[in-house]
mmCIF file of C-alpha atoms in Angstrom:
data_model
loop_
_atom_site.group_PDB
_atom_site.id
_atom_site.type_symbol
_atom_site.label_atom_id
_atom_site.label_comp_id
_atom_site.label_asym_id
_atom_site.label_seq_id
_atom_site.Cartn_x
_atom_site.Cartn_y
_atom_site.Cartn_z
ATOM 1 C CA UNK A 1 63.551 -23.768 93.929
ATOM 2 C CA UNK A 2 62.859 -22.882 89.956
ATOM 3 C CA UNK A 3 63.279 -19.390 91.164
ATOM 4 C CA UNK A 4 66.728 -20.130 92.440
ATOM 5 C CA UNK A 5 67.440 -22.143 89.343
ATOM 6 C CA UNK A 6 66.392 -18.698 87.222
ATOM 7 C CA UNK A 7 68.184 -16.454 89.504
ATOM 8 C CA UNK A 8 71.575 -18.712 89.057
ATOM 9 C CA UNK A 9 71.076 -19.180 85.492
ATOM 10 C CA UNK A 10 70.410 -15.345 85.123
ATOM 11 C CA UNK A 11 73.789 -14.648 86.691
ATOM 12 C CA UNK A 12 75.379 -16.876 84.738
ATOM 13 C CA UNK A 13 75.048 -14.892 81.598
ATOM 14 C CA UNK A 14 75.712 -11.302 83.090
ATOM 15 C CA UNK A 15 78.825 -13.074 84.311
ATOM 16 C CA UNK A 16 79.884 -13.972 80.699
ATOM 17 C CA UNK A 17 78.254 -10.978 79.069
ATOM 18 C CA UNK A 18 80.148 -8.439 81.466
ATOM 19 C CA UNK A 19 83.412 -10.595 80.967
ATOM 20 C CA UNK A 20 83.476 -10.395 77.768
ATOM 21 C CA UNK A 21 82.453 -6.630 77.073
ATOM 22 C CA UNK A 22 84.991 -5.550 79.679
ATOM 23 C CA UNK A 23 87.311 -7.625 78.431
ATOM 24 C CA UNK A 24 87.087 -6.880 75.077
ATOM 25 C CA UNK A 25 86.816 -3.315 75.065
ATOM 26 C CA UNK A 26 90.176 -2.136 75.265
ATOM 27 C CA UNK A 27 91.115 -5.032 72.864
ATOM 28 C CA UNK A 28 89.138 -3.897 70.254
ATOM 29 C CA UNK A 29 89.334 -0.103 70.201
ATOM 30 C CA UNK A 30 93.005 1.458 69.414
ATOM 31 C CA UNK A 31 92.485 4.203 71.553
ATOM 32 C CA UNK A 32 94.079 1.695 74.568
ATOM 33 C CA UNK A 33 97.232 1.102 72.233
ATOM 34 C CA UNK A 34 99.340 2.882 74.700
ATOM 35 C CA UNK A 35 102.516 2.352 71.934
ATOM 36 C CA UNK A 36 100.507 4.681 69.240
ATOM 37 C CA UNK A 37 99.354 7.253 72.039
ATOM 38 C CA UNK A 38 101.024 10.675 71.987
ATOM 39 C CA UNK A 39 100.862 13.500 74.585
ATOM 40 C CA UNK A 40 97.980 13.637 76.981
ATOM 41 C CA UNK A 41 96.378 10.917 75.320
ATOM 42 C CA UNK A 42 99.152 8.936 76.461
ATOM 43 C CA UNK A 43 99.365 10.296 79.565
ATOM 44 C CA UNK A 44 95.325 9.309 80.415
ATOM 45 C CA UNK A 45 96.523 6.089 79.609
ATOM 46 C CA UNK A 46 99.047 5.668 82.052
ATOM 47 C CA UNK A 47 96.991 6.892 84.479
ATOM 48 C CA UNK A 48 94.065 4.155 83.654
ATOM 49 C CA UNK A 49 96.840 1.456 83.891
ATOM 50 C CA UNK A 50 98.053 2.960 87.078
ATOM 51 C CA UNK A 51 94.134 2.472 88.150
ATOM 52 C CA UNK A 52 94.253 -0.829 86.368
ATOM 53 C CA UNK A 53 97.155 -1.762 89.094
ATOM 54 C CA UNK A 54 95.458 -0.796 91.868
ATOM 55 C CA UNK A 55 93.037 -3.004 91.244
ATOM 56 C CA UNK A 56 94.816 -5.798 90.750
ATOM 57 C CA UNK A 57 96.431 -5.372 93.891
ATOM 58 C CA UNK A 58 93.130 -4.562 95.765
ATOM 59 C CA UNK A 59 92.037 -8.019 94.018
ATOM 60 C CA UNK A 60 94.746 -9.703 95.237
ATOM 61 C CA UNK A 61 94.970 -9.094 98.614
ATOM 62 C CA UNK A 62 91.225 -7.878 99.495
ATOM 63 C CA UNK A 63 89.177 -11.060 97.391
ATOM 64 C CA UNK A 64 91.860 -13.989 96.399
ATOM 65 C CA UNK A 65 94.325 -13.978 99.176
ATOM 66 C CA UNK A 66 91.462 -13.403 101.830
ATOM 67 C CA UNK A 67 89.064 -16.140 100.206
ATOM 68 C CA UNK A 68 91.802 -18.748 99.814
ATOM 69 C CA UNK A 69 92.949 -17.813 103.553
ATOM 70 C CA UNK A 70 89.587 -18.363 105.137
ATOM 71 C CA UNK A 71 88.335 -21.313 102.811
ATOM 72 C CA UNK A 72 92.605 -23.325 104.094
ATOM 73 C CA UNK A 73 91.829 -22.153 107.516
ATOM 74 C CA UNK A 74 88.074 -23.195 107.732
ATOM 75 C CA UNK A 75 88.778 -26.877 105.623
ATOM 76 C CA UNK A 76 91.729 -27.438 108.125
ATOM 77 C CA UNK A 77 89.692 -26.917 111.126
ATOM 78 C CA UNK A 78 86.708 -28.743 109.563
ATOM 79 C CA UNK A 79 89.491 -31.941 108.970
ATOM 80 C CA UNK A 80 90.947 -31.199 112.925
ATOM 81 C CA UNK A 81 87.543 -31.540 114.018
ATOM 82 C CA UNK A 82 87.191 -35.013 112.484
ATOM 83 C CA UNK A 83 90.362 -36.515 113.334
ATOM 84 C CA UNK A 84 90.539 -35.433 117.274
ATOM 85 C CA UNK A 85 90.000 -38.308 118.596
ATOM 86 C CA UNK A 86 92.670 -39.983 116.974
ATOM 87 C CA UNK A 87 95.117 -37.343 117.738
ATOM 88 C CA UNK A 88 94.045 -37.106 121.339
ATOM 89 C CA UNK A 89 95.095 -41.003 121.528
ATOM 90 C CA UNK A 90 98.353 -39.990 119.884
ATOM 91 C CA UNK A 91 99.772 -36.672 120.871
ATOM 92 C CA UNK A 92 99.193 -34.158 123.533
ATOM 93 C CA UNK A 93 96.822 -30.850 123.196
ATOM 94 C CA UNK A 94 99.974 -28.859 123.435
ATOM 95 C CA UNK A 95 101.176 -30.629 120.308
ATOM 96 C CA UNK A 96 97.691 -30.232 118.667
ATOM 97 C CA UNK A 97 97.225 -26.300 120.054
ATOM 98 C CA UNK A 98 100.568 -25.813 117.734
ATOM 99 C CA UNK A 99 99.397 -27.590 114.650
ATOM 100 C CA UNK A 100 96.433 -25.667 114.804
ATOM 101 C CA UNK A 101 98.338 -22.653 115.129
ATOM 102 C CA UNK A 102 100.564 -23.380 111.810
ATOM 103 C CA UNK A 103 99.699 -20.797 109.536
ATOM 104 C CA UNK A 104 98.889 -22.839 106.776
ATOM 105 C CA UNK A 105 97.481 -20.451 104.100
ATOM 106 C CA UNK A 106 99.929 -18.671 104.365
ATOM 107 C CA UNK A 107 102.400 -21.332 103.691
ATOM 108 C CA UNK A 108 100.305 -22.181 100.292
ATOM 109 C CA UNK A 109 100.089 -19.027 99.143
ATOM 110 C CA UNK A 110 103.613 -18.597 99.281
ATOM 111 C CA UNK A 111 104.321 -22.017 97.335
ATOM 112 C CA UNK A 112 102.047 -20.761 94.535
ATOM 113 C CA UNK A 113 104.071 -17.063 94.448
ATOM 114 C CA UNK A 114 107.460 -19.559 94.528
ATOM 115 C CA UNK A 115 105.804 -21.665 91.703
ATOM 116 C CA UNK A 116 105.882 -19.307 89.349
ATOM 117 C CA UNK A 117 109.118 -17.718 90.791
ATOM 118 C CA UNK A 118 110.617 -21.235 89.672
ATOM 119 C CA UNK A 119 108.840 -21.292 86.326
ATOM 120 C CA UNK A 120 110.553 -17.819 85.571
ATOM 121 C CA UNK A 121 113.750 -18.963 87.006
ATOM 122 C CA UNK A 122 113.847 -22.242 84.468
ATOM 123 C CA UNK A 123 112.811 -20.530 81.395
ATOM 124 C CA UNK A 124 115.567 -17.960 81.713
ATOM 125 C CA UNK A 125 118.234 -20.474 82.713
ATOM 126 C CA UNK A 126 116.628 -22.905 79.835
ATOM 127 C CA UNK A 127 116.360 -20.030 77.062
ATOM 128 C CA UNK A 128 119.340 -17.891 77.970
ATOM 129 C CA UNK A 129 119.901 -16.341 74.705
ATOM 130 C CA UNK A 130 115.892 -14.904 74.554
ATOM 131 C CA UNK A 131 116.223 -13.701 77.928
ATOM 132 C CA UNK A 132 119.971 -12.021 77.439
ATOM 133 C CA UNK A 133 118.155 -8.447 75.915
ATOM 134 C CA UNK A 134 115.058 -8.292 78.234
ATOM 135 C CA UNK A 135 117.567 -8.321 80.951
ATOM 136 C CA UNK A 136 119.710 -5.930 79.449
ATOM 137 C CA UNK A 137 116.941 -3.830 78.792
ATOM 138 C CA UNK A 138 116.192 -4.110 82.586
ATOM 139 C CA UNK A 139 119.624 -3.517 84.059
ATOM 140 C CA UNK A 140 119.371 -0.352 81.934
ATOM 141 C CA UNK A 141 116.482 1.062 82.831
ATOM 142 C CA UNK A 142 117.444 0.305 86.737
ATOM 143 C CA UNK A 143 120.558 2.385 86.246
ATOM 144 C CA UNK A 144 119.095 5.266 84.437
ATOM 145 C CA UNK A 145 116.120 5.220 87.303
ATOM 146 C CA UNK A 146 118.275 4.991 89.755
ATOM 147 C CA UNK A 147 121.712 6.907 88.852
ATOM 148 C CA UNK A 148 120.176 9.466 86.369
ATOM 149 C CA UNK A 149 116.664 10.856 87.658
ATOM 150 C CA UNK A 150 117.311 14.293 85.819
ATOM 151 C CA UNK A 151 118.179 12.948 82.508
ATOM 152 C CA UNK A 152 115.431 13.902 79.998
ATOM 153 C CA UNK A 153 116.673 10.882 77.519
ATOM 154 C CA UNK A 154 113.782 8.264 76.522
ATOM 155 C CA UNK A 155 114.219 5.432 79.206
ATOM 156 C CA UNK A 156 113.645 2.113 77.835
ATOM 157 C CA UNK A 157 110.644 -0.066 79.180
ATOM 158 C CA UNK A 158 110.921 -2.773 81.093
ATOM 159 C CA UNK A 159 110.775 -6.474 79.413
ATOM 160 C CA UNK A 160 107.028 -7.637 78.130
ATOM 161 C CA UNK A 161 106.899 -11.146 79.955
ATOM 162 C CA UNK A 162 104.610 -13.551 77.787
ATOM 163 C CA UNK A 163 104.967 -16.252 80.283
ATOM 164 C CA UNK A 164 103.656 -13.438 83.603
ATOM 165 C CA UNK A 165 100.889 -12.759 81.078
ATOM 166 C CA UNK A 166 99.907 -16.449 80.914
ATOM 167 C CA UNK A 167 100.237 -17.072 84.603
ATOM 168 C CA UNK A 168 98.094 -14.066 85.031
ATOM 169 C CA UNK A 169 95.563 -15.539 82.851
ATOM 170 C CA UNK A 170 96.151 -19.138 84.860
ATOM 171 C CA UNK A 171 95.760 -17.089 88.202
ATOM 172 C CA UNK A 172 92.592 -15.520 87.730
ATOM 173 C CA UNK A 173 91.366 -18.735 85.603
ATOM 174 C CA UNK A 174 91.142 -20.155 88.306
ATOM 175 C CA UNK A 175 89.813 -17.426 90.442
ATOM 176 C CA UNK A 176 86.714 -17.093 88.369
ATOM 177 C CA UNK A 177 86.113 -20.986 88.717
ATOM 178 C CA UNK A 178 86.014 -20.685 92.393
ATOM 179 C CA UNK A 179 83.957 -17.308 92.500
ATOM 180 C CA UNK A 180 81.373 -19.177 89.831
ATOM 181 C CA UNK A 181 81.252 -22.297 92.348
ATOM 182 C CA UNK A 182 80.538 -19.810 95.144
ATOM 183 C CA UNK A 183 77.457 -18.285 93.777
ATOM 184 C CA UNK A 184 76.105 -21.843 92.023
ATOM 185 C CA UNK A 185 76.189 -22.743 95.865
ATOM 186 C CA UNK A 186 74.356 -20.251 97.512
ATOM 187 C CA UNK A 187 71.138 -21.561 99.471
ATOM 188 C CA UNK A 188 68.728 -18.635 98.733
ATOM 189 C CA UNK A 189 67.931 -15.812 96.073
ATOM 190 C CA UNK A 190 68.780 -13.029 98.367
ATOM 191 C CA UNK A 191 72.159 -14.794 99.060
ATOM 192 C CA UNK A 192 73.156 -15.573 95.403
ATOM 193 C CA UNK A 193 71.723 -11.349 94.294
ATOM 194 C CA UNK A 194 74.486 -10.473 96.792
ATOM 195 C CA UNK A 195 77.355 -12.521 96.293
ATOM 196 C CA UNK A 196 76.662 -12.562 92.081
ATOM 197 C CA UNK A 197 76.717 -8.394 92.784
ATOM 198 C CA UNK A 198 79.623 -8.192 94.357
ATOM 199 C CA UNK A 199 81.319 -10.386 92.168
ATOM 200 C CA UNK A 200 80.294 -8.661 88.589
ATOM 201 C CA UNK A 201 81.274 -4.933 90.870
ATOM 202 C CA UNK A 202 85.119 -6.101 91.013
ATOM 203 C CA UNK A 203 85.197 -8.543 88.145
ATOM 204 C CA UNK A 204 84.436 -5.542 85.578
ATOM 205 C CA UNK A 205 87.721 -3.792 86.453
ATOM 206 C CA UNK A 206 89.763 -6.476 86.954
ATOM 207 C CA UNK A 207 89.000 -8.181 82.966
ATOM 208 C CA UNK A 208 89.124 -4.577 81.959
ATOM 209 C CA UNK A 209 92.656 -4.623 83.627
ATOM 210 C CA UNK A 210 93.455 -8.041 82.048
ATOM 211 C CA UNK A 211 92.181 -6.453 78.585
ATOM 212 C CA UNK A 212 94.802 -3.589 78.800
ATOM 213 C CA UNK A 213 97.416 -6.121 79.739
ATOM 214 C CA UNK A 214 97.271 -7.899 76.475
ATOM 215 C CA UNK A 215 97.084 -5.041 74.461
ATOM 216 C CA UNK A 216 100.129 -3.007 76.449
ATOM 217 C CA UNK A 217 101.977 -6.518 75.635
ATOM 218 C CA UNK A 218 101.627 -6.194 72.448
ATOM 219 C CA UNK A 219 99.540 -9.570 72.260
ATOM 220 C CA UNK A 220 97.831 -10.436 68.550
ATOM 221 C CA UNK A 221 93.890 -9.476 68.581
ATOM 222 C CA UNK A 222 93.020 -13.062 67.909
ATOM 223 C CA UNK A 223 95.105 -14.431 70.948
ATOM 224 C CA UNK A 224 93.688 -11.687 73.242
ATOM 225 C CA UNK A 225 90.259 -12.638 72.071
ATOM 226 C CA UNK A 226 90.698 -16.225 72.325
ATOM 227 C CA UNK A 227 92.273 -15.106 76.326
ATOM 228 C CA UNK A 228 89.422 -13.365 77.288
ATOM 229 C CA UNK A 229 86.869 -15.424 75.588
ATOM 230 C CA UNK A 230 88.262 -18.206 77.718
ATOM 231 C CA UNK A 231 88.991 -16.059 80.753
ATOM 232 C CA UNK A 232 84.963 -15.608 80.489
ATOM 233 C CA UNK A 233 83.878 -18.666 80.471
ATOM 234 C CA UNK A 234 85.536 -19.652 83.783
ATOM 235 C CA UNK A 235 83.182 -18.178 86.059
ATOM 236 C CA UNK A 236 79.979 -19.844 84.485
ATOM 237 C CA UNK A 237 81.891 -22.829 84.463
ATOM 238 C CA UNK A 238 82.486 -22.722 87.717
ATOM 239 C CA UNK A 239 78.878 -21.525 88.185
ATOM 240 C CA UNK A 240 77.418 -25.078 86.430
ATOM 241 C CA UNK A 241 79.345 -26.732 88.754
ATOM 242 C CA UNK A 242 77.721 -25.444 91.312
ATOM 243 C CA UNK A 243 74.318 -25.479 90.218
ATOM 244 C CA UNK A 244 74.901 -29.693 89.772
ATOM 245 C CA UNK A 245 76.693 -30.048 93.258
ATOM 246 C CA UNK A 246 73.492 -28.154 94.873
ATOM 247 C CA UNK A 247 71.281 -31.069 93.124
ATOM 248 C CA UNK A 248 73.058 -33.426 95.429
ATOM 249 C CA UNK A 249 74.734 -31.874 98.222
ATOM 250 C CA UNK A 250 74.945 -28.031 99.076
ATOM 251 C CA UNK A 251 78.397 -29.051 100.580
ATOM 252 C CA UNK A 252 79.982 -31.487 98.109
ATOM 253 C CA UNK A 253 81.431 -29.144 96.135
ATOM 254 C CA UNK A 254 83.939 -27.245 98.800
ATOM 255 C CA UNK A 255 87.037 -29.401 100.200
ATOM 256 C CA UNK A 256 90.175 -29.112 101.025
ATOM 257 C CA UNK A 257 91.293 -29.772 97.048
ATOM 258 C CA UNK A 258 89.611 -25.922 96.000
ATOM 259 C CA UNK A 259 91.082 -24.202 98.923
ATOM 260 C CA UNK A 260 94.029 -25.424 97.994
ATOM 261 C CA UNK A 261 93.987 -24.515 94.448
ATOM 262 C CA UNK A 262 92.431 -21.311 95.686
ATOM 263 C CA UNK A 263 95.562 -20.532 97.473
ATOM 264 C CA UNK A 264 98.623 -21.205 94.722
ATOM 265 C CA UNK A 265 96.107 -19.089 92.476
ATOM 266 C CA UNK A 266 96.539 -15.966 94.952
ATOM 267 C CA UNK A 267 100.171 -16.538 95.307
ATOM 268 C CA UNK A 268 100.493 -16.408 91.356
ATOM 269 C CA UNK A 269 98.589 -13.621 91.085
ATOM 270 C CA UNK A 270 100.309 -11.505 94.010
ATOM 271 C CA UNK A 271 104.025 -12.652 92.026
ATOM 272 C CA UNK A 272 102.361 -11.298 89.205
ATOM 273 C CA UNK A 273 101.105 -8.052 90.508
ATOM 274 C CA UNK A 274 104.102 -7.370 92.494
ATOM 275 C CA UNK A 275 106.784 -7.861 89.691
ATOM 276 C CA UNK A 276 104.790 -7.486 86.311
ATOM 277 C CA UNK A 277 101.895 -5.060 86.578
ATOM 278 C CA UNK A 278 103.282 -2.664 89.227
ATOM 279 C CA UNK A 279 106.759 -1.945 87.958
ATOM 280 C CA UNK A 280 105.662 -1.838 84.295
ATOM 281 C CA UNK A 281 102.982 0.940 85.257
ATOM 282 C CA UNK A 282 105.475 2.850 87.837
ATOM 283 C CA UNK A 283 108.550 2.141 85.539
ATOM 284 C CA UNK A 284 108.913 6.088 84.377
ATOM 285 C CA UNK A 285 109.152 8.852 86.752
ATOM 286 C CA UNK A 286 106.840 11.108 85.226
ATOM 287 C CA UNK A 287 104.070 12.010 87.808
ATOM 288 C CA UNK A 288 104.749 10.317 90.863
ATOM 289 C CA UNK A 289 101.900 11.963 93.062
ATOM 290 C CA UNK A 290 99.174 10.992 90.337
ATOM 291 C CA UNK A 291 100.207 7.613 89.699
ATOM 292 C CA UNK A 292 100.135 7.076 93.470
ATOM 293 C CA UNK A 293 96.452 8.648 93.450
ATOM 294 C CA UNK A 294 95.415 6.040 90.507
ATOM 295 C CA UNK A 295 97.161 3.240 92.328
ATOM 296 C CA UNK A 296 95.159 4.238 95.439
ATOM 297 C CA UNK A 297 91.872 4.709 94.193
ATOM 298 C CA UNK A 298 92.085 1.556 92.586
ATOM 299 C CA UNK A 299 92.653 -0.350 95.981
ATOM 300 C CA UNK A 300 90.540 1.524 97.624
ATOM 301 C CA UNK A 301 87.869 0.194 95.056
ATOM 302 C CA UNK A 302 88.225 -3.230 95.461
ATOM 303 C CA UNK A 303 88.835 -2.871 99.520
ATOM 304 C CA UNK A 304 85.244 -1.019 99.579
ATOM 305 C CA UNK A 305 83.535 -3.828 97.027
ATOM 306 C CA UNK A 306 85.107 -6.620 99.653
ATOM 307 C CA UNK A 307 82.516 -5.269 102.059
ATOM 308 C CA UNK A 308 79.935 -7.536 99.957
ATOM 309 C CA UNK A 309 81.789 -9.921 98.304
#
């Protein structure tokens, strides 16, 4: 049991210590500043962002949408289980086959992508005036993309989002907590080695994403810090949480409550993905083929890491 405790504890600080080097690396050296870069060195940086993507997608849908699918699924069976008798008495199996058949996750994780969608939605309608030039900006870009593909003029970026940057942030917040809990929970040494592996493998890339992020929105050093500084001490968090819930009961700390949580943070994150990260990092038109390679390679990562994690 102390070597458990060690083993946990030991985690617990290459979690924050990788966190925060990955995290901080891009922050604090101005090769990343993608708005300074010139020329190839510009172009390398596209291509890391394009990588960046990938793995945020890979992250989404290969770790946070499949963990928050099979924690709904397996907490609504688990609740099923204890209430058949009553719905036996009050309903017929047919009615209970389709309830069990509801797809559930699903359903949350599209609540949490709609939550956000909302949030959006109500700050533009709420700050119209802020909003009028990103939008602009936008429509712009869309027409030059679209209408004007062999024009060599400069093509304007899309809009820098402070509020997708903070959901991102939220998102994977609360990721970390949940991936922290999951290793503070693990029965054995061999099991916690493992799962704490497989964890720091795709957590690297994706703070090193998050990292880039700040910096490509033009975010002050000392908020980016203070984001990643806090984005790192989720997971350890989350990891002490688990450690205490194993004192008492090796199954107190899942329920119905995380999975639930687990689920409107994937949908955030996949809103996020899908309408921040990806069109930024595909907005120009300049090397299709190799962005699609970086974008690739990236998923591919994270798909090959989810054989462990």
């Amino acid at each position: 049991m102390e070597q458990l405790l060690g083993i946990k504890l030991g985690c617990l600080f290459a979690l924050l210590a990788l966190t925060l080097g990955c995290g901080l690396t891009p922050i604090c050296f101005k090769w990343f500043q993608i708005d300074a870069a010139r020329g190839h060195h510009r172009r390398v940086l596209r291509l890391l962002g394009c990588i960046s993507a990938g793995v945020f997608l890979g992250a989404g849908f290969m770790h946070m949408t499949a963990e928050a699918l099979e924690e709904i699924e397996s907490q609504i069976q688990k609740f099923t289980v204890q209430n058949r008798s009553a719905s036996e008495r009050n309903s017929s199996g047919d009615v209970d086959s389709a309830h069990m058949e509801y797809p559930y996750g699903e359903l949350i994780i599209s609540l949490g992508f709609f939550f956000v969608f909302f949030l959006e939605s109500l700050a533009l309608q709420c700050c119209p005036g802020a909003a009028r030039g990103s939008a602009v900006q936008e429509e712009e870009w869309g027409g030059a993309h679209i209408f004007e593909l062999h024009s060599h003029g400069h093509l304007p970026s899309p809009s820098k989002s402070p509020l997708r940057a903070l959901i991102l942030l939220l998102s994977l917040s609360f990721h970390s907590v949940f991936e922290g809990l999951a290793v503070g929970l693990q029965p054995t040494v061999a099991a916690t080695v493992q799962l704490c592996l497989a964890v720091l493998a795709h957590k690297g890339l994706v703070v090193f994403g998050v990292g880039m992020r700040l910096v490509q929105l033009g975010t002050r050093s000392r908020w980016a810090v203070f984001s990643i500084l806090l984005l790192a001490l989720m997971s350890p968090l989350g990891l002490a949480v688990g450690l205490a819930v194993t004192e008492r009961d090796s199954e107190g700390g899942r329920g119905l409550a995380q999975a639930v949580l687990e689920g409107v943070a994937a949908g955030t994150f996949l809103y996020v993905t899908f309408l921040e990260i990806l069109p930024r990092e595909l907005a120009s038109p300049e090397a299709p083929l190799a962005k699609w390679s970086c974008v690739a390679a990236g998923f591919a990562f994270m798909a090959f890491i989810a054989l462990w994690a």
